[in-house]
CSV table of C-alpha atoms in Angstrom, one decimal:
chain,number,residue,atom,x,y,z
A,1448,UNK,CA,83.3,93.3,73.0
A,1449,UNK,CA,84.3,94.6,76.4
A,1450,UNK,CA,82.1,96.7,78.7
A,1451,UNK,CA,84.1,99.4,80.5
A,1452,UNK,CA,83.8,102.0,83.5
A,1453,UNK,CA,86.6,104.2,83.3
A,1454,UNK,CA,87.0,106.4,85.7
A,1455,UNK,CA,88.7,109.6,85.4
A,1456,UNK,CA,92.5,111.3,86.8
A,1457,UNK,CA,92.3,114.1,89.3
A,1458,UNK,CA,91.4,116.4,86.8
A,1459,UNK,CA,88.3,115.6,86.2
A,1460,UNK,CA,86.3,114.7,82.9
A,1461,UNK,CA,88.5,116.6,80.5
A,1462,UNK,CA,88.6,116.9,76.8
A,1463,UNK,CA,91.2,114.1,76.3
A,1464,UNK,CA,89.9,111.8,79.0
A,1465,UNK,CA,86.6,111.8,77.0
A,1466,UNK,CA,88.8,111.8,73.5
A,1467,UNK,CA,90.9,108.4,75.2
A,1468,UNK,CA,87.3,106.8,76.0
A,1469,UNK,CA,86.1,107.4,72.7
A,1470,UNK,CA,88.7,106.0,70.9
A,1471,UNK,CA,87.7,102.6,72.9
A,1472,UNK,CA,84.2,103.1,71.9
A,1473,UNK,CA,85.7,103.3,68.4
A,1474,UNK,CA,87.2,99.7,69.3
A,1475,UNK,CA,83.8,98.7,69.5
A,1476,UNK,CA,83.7,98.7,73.4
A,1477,UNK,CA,80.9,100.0,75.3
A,1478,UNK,CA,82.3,102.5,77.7
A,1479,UNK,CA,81.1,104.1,81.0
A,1480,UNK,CA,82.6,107.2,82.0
A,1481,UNK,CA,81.5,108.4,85.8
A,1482,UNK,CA,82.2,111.9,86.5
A,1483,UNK,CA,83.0,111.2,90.7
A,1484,UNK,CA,83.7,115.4,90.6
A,1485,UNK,CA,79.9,116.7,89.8
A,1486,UNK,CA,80.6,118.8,86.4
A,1487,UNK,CA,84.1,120.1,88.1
A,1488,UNK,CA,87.5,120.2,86.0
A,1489,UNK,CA,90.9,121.6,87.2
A,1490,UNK,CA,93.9,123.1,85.1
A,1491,UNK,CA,96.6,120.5,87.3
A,1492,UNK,CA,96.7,118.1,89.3
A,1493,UNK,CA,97.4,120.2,92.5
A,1494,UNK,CA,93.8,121.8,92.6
A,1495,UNK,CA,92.0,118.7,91.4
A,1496,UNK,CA,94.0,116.8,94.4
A,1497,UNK,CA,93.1,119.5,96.6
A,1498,UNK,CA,89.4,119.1,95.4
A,1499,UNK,CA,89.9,115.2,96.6
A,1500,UNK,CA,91.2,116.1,99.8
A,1501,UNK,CA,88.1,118.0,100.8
A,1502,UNK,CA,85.8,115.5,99.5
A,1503,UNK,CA,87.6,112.4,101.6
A,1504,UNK,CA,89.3,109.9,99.7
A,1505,UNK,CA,86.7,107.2,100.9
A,1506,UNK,CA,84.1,109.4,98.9
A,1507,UNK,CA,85.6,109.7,95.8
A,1508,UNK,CA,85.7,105.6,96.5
A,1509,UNK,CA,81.9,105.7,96.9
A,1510,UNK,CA,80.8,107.8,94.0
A,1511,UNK,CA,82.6,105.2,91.9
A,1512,UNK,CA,80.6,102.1,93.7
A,1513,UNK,CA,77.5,104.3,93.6
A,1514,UNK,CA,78.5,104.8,89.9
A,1515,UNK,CA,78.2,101.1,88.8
A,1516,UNK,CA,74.6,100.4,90.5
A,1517,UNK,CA,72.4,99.2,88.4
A,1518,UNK,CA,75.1,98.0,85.2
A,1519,UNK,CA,76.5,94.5,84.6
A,1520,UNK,CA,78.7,92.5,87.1
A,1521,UNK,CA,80.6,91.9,83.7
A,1522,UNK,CA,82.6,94.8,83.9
A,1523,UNK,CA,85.9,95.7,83.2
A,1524,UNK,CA,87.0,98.5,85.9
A,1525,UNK,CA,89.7,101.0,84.3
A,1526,UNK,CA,91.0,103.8,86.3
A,1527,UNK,CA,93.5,106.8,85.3
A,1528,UNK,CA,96.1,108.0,88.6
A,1529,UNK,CA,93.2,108.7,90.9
A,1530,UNK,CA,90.6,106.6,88.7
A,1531,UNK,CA,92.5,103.7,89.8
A,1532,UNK,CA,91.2,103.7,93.7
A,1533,UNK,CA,87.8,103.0,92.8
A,1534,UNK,CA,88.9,100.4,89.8
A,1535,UNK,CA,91.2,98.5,91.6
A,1536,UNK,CA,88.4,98.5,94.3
A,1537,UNK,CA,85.4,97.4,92.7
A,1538,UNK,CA,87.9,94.7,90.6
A,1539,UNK,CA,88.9,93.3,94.2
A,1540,UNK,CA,85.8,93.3,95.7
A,1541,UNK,CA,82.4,93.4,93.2
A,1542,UNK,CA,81.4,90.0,91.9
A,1543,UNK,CA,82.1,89.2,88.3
A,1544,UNK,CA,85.0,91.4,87.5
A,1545,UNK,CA,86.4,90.9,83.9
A,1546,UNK,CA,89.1,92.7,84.3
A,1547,UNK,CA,90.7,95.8,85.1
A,1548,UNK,CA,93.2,98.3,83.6
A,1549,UNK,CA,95.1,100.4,86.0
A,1550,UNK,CA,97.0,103.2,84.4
A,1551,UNK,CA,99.7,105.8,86.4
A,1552,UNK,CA,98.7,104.4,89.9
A,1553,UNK,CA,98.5,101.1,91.7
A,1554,UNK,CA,97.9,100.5,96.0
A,1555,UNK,CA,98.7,97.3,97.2
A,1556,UNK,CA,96.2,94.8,96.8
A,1557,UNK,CA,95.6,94.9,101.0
A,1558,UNK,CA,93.9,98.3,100.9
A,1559,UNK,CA,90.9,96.4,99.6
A,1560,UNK,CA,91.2,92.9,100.8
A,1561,UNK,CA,93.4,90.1,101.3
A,1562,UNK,CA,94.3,88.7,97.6
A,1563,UNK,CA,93.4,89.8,94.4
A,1564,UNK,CA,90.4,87.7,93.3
A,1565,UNK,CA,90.7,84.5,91.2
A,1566,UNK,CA,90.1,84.6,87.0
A,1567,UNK,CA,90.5,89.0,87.5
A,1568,UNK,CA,93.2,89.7,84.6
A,1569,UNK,CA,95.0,93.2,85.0
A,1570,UNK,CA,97.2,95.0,83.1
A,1571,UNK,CA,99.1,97.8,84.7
A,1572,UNK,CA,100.4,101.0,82.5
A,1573,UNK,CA,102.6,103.8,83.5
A,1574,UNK,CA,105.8,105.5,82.7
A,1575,UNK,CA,109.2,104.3,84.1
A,1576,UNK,CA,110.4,107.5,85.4
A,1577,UNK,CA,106.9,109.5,86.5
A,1578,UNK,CA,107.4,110.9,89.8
A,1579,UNK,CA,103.9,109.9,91.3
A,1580,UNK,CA,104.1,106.3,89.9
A,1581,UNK,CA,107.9,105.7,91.2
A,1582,UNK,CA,108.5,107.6,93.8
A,1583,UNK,CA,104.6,107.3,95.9
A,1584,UNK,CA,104.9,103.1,96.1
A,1585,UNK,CA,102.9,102.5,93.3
A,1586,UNK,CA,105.5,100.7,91.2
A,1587,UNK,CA,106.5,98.4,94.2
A,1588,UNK,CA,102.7,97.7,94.6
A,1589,UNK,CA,102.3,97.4,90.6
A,1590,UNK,CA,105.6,94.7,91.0
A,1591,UNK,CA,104.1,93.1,93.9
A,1592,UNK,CA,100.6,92.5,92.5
A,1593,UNK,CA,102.1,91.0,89.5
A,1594,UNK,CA,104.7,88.8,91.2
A,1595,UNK,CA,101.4,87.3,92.9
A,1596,UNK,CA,98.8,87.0,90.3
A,1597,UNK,CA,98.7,84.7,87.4
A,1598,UNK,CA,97.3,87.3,84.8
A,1599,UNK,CA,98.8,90.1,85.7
A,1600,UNK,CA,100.7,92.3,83.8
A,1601,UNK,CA,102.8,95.5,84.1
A,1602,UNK,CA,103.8,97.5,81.1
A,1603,UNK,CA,106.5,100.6,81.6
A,1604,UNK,CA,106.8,103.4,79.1
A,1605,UNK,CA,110.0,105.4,78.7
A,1606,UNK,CA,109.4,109.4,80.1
A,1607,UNK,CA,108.5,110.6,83.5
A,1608,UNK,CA,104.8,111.9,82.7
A,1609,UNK,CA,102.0,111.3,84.8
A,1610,UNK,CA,98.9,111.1,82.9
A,1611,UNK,CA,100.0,110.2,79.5
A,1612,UNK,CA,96.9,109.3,78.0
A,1613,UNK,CA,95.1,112.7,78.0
A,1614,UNK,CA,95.8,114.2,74.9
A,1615,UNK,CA,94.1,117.7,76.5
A,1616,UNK,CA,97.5,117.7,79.0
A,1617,UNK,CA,101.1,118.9,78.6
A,1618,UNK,CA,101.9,115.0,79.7
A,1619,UNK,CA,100.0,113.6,76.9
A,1620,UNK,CA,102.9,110.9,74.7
A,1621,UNK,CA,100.9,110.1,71.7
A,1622,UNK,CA,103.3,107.0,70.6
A,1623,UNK,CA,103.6,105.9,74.4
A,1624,UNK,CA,99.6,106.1,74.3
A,1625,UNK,CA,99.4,104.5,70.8
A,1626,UNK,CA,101.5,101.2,71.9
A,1627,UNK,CA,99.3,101.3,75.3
A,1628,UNK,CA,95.9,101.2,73.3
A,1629,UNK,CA,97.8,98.3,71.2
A,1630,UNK,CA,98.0,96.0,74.7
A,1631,UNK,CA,95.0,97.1,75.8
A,1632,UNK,CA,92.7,96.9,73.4
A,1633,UNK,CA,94.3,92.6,72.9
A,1634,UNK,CA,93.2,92.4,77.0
A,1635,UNK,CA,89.8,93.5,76.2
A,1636,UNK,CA,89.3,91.7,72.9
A,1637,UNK,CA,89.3,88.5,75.4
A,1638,UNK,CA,87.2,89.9,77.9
């Protein structure tokens, strides 16, 4: 089975980002779950964001690389909206990736060097119509990295909710959730 570091949304570690990683653990997958935000949890995304801007963008980037010294190169990175920035990152640009699992967010594969690495699958999950996702350039980088790696994959949900996985949030879709844990949890069983 798959070993994971997840990292969390801009909320912080709350009750259904811990709830989504267990049921991975219950998959059988050993899962890491970095709190990059010191204990702190916000009631939307508009304070937790505001929490990121004072911390720097490049930090919260840090705490994730700090986060992984010391485990496997054999990692699978995961990353939820702003989870995804340190993912994507140590994906691109940590030795021995396995894979990574980008969900609500995606930069273009510049930001952190000049080509997604070789043998580094990806799946890519958000919904068609969620605001941040569509209308912030993630979808176009989402299309672009998959229109230039082999195994890459992007997977849209119908509904316009950011953060659909956390079954602690208003944006929580349990049967858009339950189909994305299907295609997950087939990328990791060959990881």
């Amino acid at each position: 089975m798959a070993e994971i570091v997840l990292f969390h949304h801009a909320l912080g570690l709350t009750p259904g980002f811990i709830e989504f990683a267990d049921r991975l653990r219950r998959s059988g997958h050993e899962v890491h779950i970095p709190d990059l935000f010191g204990g702190r949890t916000f009631d939307n995304i508009e304070c937790g964001m505001g929490f990121v801007e004072e911390l720097g963008f490049g930090e919260v980037i840090e705490r994730g690389e700090r986060a992984v010294d010391g485990l496997s190169n054999d990692l699978v990175y995961a990353g939820i909206s702003l989870g995804v920035l340190p993912a994507q990152k140590l994906a691109q640009t940590r030795a021995g990736a396995r894979g990574a699992l980008l969900f609500d967010s995606c930069v273009p594969v510049s930001e952190f060097g000049p080509a997604w690495p070789k043998n580094v699958p990806v799946q890519i999950h958000a919904m068609d119509a969620d605001p941040f996702f569509v209308g912030e350039g993630d979808m176009d980088a989402a299309r672009s990295l998959v229109e230039a790696v082999k195994e890459a994959e992007l997977f849209l949900y119908s509904g316009n909710q950011h953060i659909f996985t956390d079954s602690s949030l208003g944006s929580y879709d349990a049967e858009a959730t339950a189909l994305m844990l299907q295609r997950l949890l087939k990328f990791l069983a060959a990881r």
